[in-house]
């Protein structure tokens, strides 16, 4: 800004000091405000998907949401990095099957069950935490883990409860007799899974991979869980 001239200079692109200074400023953000980060690739990046993941890992603990800009006309070849959305995977609550507490009592902290959460350096964990803050839910936790199967094992043992997704729940077949999946109470939220490709990836290969993944997800996750939990039919679905 040129204050004396009452003017501004607009330099095209995402001019900034880089993720380290930005992460420092984000750490000092007001806690009562919703803060997001818009990510754009450098034109000389050799692996844009890896760069996006690196910045999200470095800055994500201070964010409520992030956007990935893949359509900026000012960044050379940015639009070449595209995704094929595959699956909408809603977040659900998983409780020990034998618990005496209601779903509302557990989520709102009126039980002795501990919240077993994903490690805070994971994008999914930060998405869960941001949503809990938005709806005013604070749950104490003494354990966090990056492995979804470990979380399922602990829930099955009655050590606590967790928030996960149907796709991850479907992998925990050996624990399912001792755990129970519930619709997230109140406002729902979800993640989307996609294939991200670079310009040099063959479309025919992408078509084959996408077709195979869709078939496997339908056979091994979507259809069985729709049968077990019919309330998932409208939310746990392939994206066309």
mmCIF file of C-alpha atoms in Angstrom:
data_model
loop_
_atom_site.group_PDB
_atom_site.id
_atom_site.type_symbol
_atom_site.label_atom_id
_atom_site.label_comp_id
_atom_site.label_asym_id
_atom_site.label_seq_id
_atom_site.Cartn_x
_atom_site.Cartn_y
_atom_site.Cartn_z
ATOM 1 C CA UNK A 1 0.000 0.000 0.000
ATOM 2 C CA UNK A 2 1.188 3.492 -0.864
ATOM 3 C CA UNK A 3 -0.536 5.426 1.909
ATOM 4 C CA UNK A 4 0.585 8.884 0.830
ATOM 5 C CA UNK A 5 -0.576 8.283 -2.739
ATOM 6 C CA UNK A 6 -3.774 6.551 -1.580
ATOM 7 C CA UNK A 7 -2.891 3.666 -3.896
ATOM 8 C CA UNK A 8 -1.873 0.026 -3.877
ATOM 9 C CA UNK A 9 0.502 -2.016 -6.013
ATOM 10 C CA UNK A 10 -0.921 -5.370 -7.045
ATOM 11 C CA UNK A 11 1.766 -7.920 -7.889
ATOM 12 C CA UNK A 12 0.233 -10.983 -9.499
ATOM 13 C CA UNK A 13 0.694 -14.328 -7.806
ATOM 14 C CA UNK A 14 0.888 -15.301 -4.143
ATOM 15 C CA UNK A 15 3.638 -13.026 -2.896
ATOM 16 C CA UNK A 16 4.569 -13.994 0.665
ATOM 17 C CA UNK A 17 7.536 -14.741 2.923
ATOM 18 C CA UNK A 18 7.107 -18.521 2.959
ATOM 19 C CA UNK A 19 5.613 -21.045 5.340
ATOM 20 C CA UNK A 20 7.936 -20.479 8.342
ATOM 21 C CA UNK A 21 7.084 -16.789 8.955
ATOM 22 C CA UNK A 22 3.440 -17.465 8.126
ATOM 23 C CA UNK A 23 3.273 -20.331 10.646
ATOM 24 C CA UNK A 24 4.734 -17.996 13.286
ATOM 25 C CA UNK A 25 2.047 -15.378 12.598
ATOM 26 C CA UNK A 26 -0.687 -18.008 12.533
ATOM 27 C CA UNK A 27 0.394 -19.229 15.971
ATOM 28 C CA UNK A 28 -0.435 -15.744 17.281
ATOM 29 C CA UNK A 29 -3.873 -15.679 15.637
ATOM 30 C CA UNK A 30 -6.938 -14.670 17.671
ATOM 31 C CA UNK A 31 -8.539 -17.876 18.914
ATOM 32 C CA UNK A 32 -12.082 -16.594 18.429
ATOM 33 C CA UNK A 33 -11.650 -16.131 14.664
ATOM 34 C CA UNK A 34 -11.906 -18.686 11.873
ATOM 35 C CA UNK A 35 -8.585 -18.710 9.997
ATOM 36 C CA UNK A 36 -7.862 -20.334 6.639
ATOM 37 C CA UNK A 37 -4.831 -20.682 4.398
ATOM 38 C CA UNK A 38 -4.850 -20.503 0.606
ATOM 39 C CA UNK A 39 -2.126 -22.664 -0.952
ATOM 40 C CA UNK A 40 -0.647 -22.006 -4.350
ATOM 41 C CA UNK A 41 2.254 -23.797 -6.001
ATOM 42 C CA UNK A 42 5.526 -22.152 -7.008
ATOM 43 C CA UNK A 43 5.966 -22.213 -10.760
ATOM 44 C CA UNK A 44 9.333 -23.976 -10.353
ATOM 45 C CA UNK A 45 8.010 -26.649 -8.011
ATOM 46 C CA UNK A 46 9.087 -30.168 -8.938
ATOM 47 C CA UNK A 47 6.381 -31.906 -6.884
ATOM 48 C CA UNK A 48 3.392 -29.679 -6.199
ATOM 49 C CA UNK A 49 1.368 -32.295 -4.314
ATOM 50 C CA UNK A 50 4.301 -32.901 -1.956
ATOM 51 C CA UNK A 51 4.735 -29.142 -1.486
ATOM 52 C CA UNK A 52 1.066 -28.745 -0.593
ATOM 53 C CA UNK A 53 1.322 -31.574 1.961
ATOM 54 C CA UNK A 54 4.507 -30.082 3.455
ATOM 55 C CA UNK A 55 2.947 -26.660 3.998
ATOM 56 C CA UNK A 56 -0.240 -28.150 5.474
ATOM 57 C CA UNK A 57 1.808 -30.285 7.858
ATOM 58 C CA UNK A 58 3.884 -27.268 8.929
ATOM 59 C CA UNK A 59 1.050 -24.772 9.300
ATOM 60 C CA UNK A 60 -2.004 -26.959 9.810
ATOM 61 C CA UNK A 61 -2.078 -26.934 13.603
ATOM 62 C CA UNK A 62 -3.015 -23.241 13.489
ATOM 63 C CA UNK A 63 -5.738 -23.495 10.811
ATOM 64 C CA UNK A 64 -9.474 -24.091 10.741
ATOM 65 C CA UNK A 65 -9.460 -24.837 7.024
ATOM 66 C CA UNK A 66 -7.251 -24.705 3.953
ATOM 67 C CA UNK A 67 -7.855 -24.309 0.230
ATOM 68 C CA UNK A 68 -5.629 -25.527 -2.579
ATOM 69 C CA UNK A 69 -5.563 -23.117 -5.500
ATOM 70 C CA UNK A 70 -5.299 -25.076 -8.753
ATOM 71 C CA UNK A 71 -6.733 -22.470 -11.115
ATOM 72 C CA UNK A 72 -4.595 -19.359 -10.782
ATOM 73 C CA UNK A 73 -3.963 -17.943 -14.294
ATOM 74 C CA UNK A 74 -0.757 -16.304 -13.070
ATOM 75 C CA UNK A 75 1.113 -19.464 -12.067
ATOM 76 C CA UNK A 76 2.599 -21.352 -14.985
ATOM 77 C CA UNK A 77 1.100 -24.841 -15.525
ATOM 78 C CA UNK A 78 -0.716 -24.743 -12.156
ATOM 79 C CA UNK A 79 -3.916 -25.958 -13.749
ATOM 80 C CA UNK A 80 -2.084 -29.056 -14.975
ATOM 81 C CA UNK A 81 -2.300 -30.543 -11.471
ATOM 82 C CA UNK A 82 -5.865 -31.818 -11.247
ATOM 83 C CA UNK A 83 -7.764 -34.287 -9.165
ATOM 84 C CA UNK A 84 -10.444 -36.881 -9.723
ATOM 85 C CA UNK A 85 -12.773 -36.952 -6.751
ATOM 86 C CA UNK A 86 -13.724 -40.481 -5.753
ATOM 87 C CA UNK A 87 -15.479 -40.772 -2.415
ATOM 88 C CA UNK A 88 -17.314 -38.709 0.180
ATOM 89 C CA UNK A 89 -16.354 -40.176 3.547
ATOM 90 C CA UNK A 90 -18.341 -38.643 6.446
ATOM 91 C CA UNK A 91 -17.002 -38.468 9.972
ATOM 92 C CA UNK A 92 -18.680 -40.773 12.470
ATOM 93 C CA UNK A 93 -18.428 -41.547 16.167
ATOM 94 C CA UNK A 94 -17.281 -44.997 17.289
ATOM 95 C CA UNK A 95 -18.080 -46.191 20.808
ATOM 96 C CA UNK A 96 -17.483 -49.432 22.696
ATOM 97 C CA UNK A 97 -20.502 -51.619 21.999
ATOM 98 C CA UNK A 98 -20.909 -52.365 25.699
ATOM 99 C CA UNK A 99 -20.896 -48.760 26.921
ATOM 100 C CA UNK A 100 -23.723 -47.619 29.157
ATOM 101 C CA UNK A 101 -23.423 -43.975 28.079
ATOM 102 C CA UNK A 102 -25.521 -42.309 25.421
ATOM 103 C CA UNK A 103 -23.927 -40.868 22.298
ATOM 104 C CA UNK A 104 -24.699 -37.293 23.386
ATOM 105 C CA UNK A 105 -23.208 -37.827 26.855
ATOM 106 C CA UNK A 106 -19.979 -39.172 25.364
ATOM 107 C CA UNK A 107 -19.471 -36.479 22.723
ATOM 108 C CA UNK A 108 -20.362 -33.643 25.108
ATOM 109 C CA UNK A 109 -17.987 -34.905 27.803
ATOM 110 C CA UNK A 110 -20.514 -36.225 30.313
ATOM 111 C CA UNK A 111 -18.948 -39.670 30.582
ATOM 112 C CA UNK A 112 -15.763 -41.271 31.891
ATOM 113 C CA UNK A 113 -14.754 -42.391 28.394
ATOM 114 C CA UNK A 114 -11.698 -40.610 27.056
ATOM 115 C CA UNK A 115 -11.548 -39.128 23.562
ATOM 116 C CA UNK A 116 -8.975 -41.153 21.603
ATOM 117 C CA UNK A 117 -7.893 -38.893 18.773
ATOM 118 C CA UNK A 118 -5.737 -39.031 15.682
ATOM 119 C CA UNK A 119 -2.305 -37.423 16.022
ATOM 120 C CA UNK A 120 -2.502 -33.654 15.745
ATOM 121 C CA UNK A 121 0.017 -33.585 12.874
ATOM 122 C CA UNK A 122 -2.497 -35.324 10.614
ATOM 123 C CA UNK A 123 -4.757 -33.263 8.370
ATOM 124 C CA UNK A 124 -7.781 -35.367 9.324
ATOM 125 C CA UNK A 125 -7.189 -34.721 13.034
ATOM 126 C CA UNK A 126 -7.107 -30.984 12.441
ATOM 127 C CA UNK A 127 -10.318 -31.175 10.439
ATOM 128 C CA UNK A 128 -12.001 -32.954 13.349
ATOM 129 C CA UNK A 129 -10.679 -30.479 15.917
ATOM 130 C CA UNK A 130 -11.790 -27.485 13.837
ATOM 131 C CA UNK A 131 -15.314 -28.878 13.544
ATOM 132 C CA UNK A 132 -15.527 -29.598 17.275
ATOM 133 C CA UNK A 133 -14.489 -26.002 17.976
ATOM 134 C CA UNK A 134 -17.091 -24.648 15.565
ATOM 135 C CA UNK A 135 -19.906 -26.498 17.328
ATOM 136 C CA UNK A 136 -18.585 -25.653 20.791
ATOM 137 C CA UNK A 137 -17.600 -29.172 21.871
ATOM 138 C CA UNK A 138 -14.480 -29.636 23.990
ATOM 139 C CA UNK A 139 -13.456 -33.188 24.844
ATOM 140 C CA UNK A 140 -10.541 -34.015 27.100
ATOM 141 C CA UNK A 141 -8.103 -36.572 25.730
ATOM 142 C CA UNK A 142 -5.056 -38.360 27.079
ATOM 143 C CA UNK A 143 -4.080 -40.347 24.037
ATOM 144 C CA UNK A 144 -3.469 -39.670 20.382
ATOM 145 C CA UNK A 145 -2.238 -42.005 17.692
ATOM 146 C CA UNK A 146 -1.561 -41.918 13.961
ATOM 147 C CA UNK A 147 -2.776 -45.503 13.404
ATOM 148 C CA UNK A 148 -6.532 -45.935 12.939
ATOM 149 C CA UNK A 149 -6.386 -49.657 13.775
ATOM 150 C CA UNK A 150 -4.781 -48.899 17.145
ATOM 151 C CA UNK A 151 -7.595 -46.462 17.909
ATOM 152 C CA UNK A 152 -10.195 -49.079 16.962
ATOM 153 C CA UNK A 153 -8.475 -51.652 19.203
ATOM 154 C CA UNK A 154 -8.544 -49.274 22.152
ATOM 155 C CA UNK A 155 -12.214 -48.447 21.626
ATOM 156 C CA UNK A 156 -12.980 -52.183 21.414
ATOM 157 C CA UNK A 157 -11.168 -52.653 24.734
ATOM 158 C CA UNK A 158 -13.394 -50.003 26.338
ATOM 159 C CA UNK A 159 -10.580 -47.471 26.778
ATOM 160 C CA UNK A 160 -12.487 -44.622 25.159
ATOM 161 C CA UNK A 161 -14.221 -43.392 22.029
ATOM 162 C CA UNK A 162 -13.078 -41.852 18.772
ATOM 163 C CA UNK A 163 -14.137 -39.935 15.675
ATOM 164 C CA UNK A 164 -13.236 -41.621 12.413
ATOM 165 C CA UNK A 165 -14.804 -42.349 9.013
ATOM 166 C CA UNK A 166 -16.740 -45.309 7.602
ATOM 167 C CA UNK A 167 -13.872 -46.166 5.259
ATOM 168 C CA UNK A 168 -11.450 -46.498 8.158
ATOM 169 C CA UNK A 169 -14.068 -48.292 10.251
ATOM 170 C CA UNK A 170 -14.484 -50.843 7.438
ATOM 171 C CA UNK A 171 -10.833 -51.851 7.847
ATOM 172 C CA UNK A 172 -11.332 -52.759 11.521
ATOM 173 C CA UNK A 173 -13.280 -55.966 10.894
ATOM 174 C CA UNK A 174 -11.756 -57.904 13.789
ATOM 175 C CA UNK A 175 -12.846 -55.224 16.255
ATOM 176 C CA UNK A 176 -16.349 -54.587 14.883
ATOM 177 C CA UNK A 177 -18.123 -57.115 17.174
ATOM 178 C CA UNK A 178 -17.008 -54.938 20.116
ATOM 179 C CA UNK A 179 -17.496 -51.457 18.661
ATOM 180 C CA UNK A 180 -20.437 -49.531 17.261
ATOM 181 C CA UNK A 181 -20.529 -46.753 14.679
ATOM 182 C CA UNK A 182 -22.903 -43.798 15.096
ATOM 183 C CA UNK A 183 -23.888 -40.826 12.962
ATOM 184 C CA UNK A 184 -22.080 -37.702 14.152
ATOM 185 C CA UNK A 185 -24.622 -35.752 16.236
ATOM 186 C CA UNK A 186 -25.630 -32.320 15.038
ATOM 187 C CA UNK A 187 -24.089 -30.783 11.945
ATOM 188 C CA UNK A 188 -22.372 -33.442 9.851
ATOM 189 C CA UNK A 189 -18.999 -33.049 8.142
ATOM 190 C CA UNK A 190 -16.922 -35.202 5.842
ATOM 191 C CA UNK A 191 -13.711 -35.584 3.908
ATOM 192 C CA UNK A 192 -13.318 -36.291 0.186
ATOM 193 C CA UNK A 193 -10.881 -38.767 -1.294
ATOM 194 C CA UNK A 194 -9.414 -38.129 -4.715
ATOM 195 C CA UNK A 195 -6.737 -39.195 -7.170
ATOM 196 C CA UNK A 196 -4.305 -36.340 -7.824
ATOM 197 C CA UNK A 197 -2.318 -36.538 -11.041
ATOM 198 C CA UNK A 198 0.508 -34.659 -12.727
ATOM 199 C CA UNK A 199 0.601 -33.656 -16.414
ATOM 200 C CA UNK A 200 2.816 -36.572 -17.426
ATOM 201 C CA UNK A 201 0.407 -39.214 -16.137
ATOM 202 C CA UNK A 202 -1.380 -41.163 -18.853
ATOM 203 C CA UNK A 203 -5.172 -40.684 -18.918
ATOM 204 C CA UNK A 204 -5.651 -44.334 -19.811
ATOM 205 C CA UNK A 205 -3.693 -45.377 -16.718
ATOM 206 C CA UNK A 206 -5.710 -42.963 -14.593
ATOM 207 C CA UNK A 207 -8.939 -44.401 -15.983
ATOM 208 C CA UNK A 208 -7.852 -47.930 -15.080
ATOM 209 C CA UNK A 209 -6.759 -46.937 -11.575
ATOM 210 C CA UNK A 210 -9.925 -44.944 -10.922
ATOM 211 C CA UNK A 211 -12.178 -47.745 -12.167
ATOM 212 C CA UNK A 212 -10.413 -50.340 -10.026
ATOM 213 C CA UNK A 213 -10.473 -48.191 -6.891
ATOM 214 C CA UNK A 214 -14.176 -47.443 -7.315
ATOM 215 C CA UNK A 215 -14.949 -51.144 -7.719
ATOM 216 C CA UNK A 216 -12.940 -52.139 -4.646
ATOM 217 C CA UNK A 217 -14.430 -49.400 -2.460
ATOM 218 C CA UNK A 218 -17.951 -50.355 -3.533
ATOM 219 C CA UNK A 219 -17.483 -54.074 -2.933
ATOM 220 C CA UNK A 220 -15.486 -53.977 0.282
ATOM 221 C CA UNK A 221 -16.684 -50.820 2.039
ATOM 222 C CA UNK A 222 -19.711 -49.028 0.639
ATOM 223 C CA UNK A 223 -22.108 -51.927 0.059
ATOM 224 C CA UNK A 224 -21.331 -53.766 3.354
ATOM 225 C CA UNK A 225 -21.640 -50.586 5.422
ATOM 226 C CA UNK A 226 -24.843 -49.469 3.705
ATOM 227 C CA UNK A 227 -26.279 -52.818 4.756
ATOM 228 C CA UNK A 228 -24.999 -52.510 8.332
ATOM 229 C CA UNK A 229 -25.850 -48.816 8.730
ATOM 230 C CA UNK A 230 -28.561 -47.683 6.273
ATOM 231 C CA UNK A 231 -28.215 -44.089 7.514
ATOM 232 C CA UNK A 232 -24.936 -43.952 5.569
ATOM 233 C CA UNK A 233 -26.645 -44.383 2.169
ATOM 234 C CA UNK A 234 -26.876 -40.649 1.507
ATOM 235 C CA UNK A 235 -23.493 -39.619 2.896
ATOM 236 C CA UNK A 236 -20.962 -42.438 2.327
ATOM 237 C CA UNK A 237 -21.030 -42.473 -1.450
ATOM 238 C CA UNK A 238 -18.946 -42.390 -4.597
ATOM 239 C CA UNK A 239 -18.608 -38.955 -6.203
ATOM 240 C CA UNK A 240 -19.578 -38.953 -9.860
#
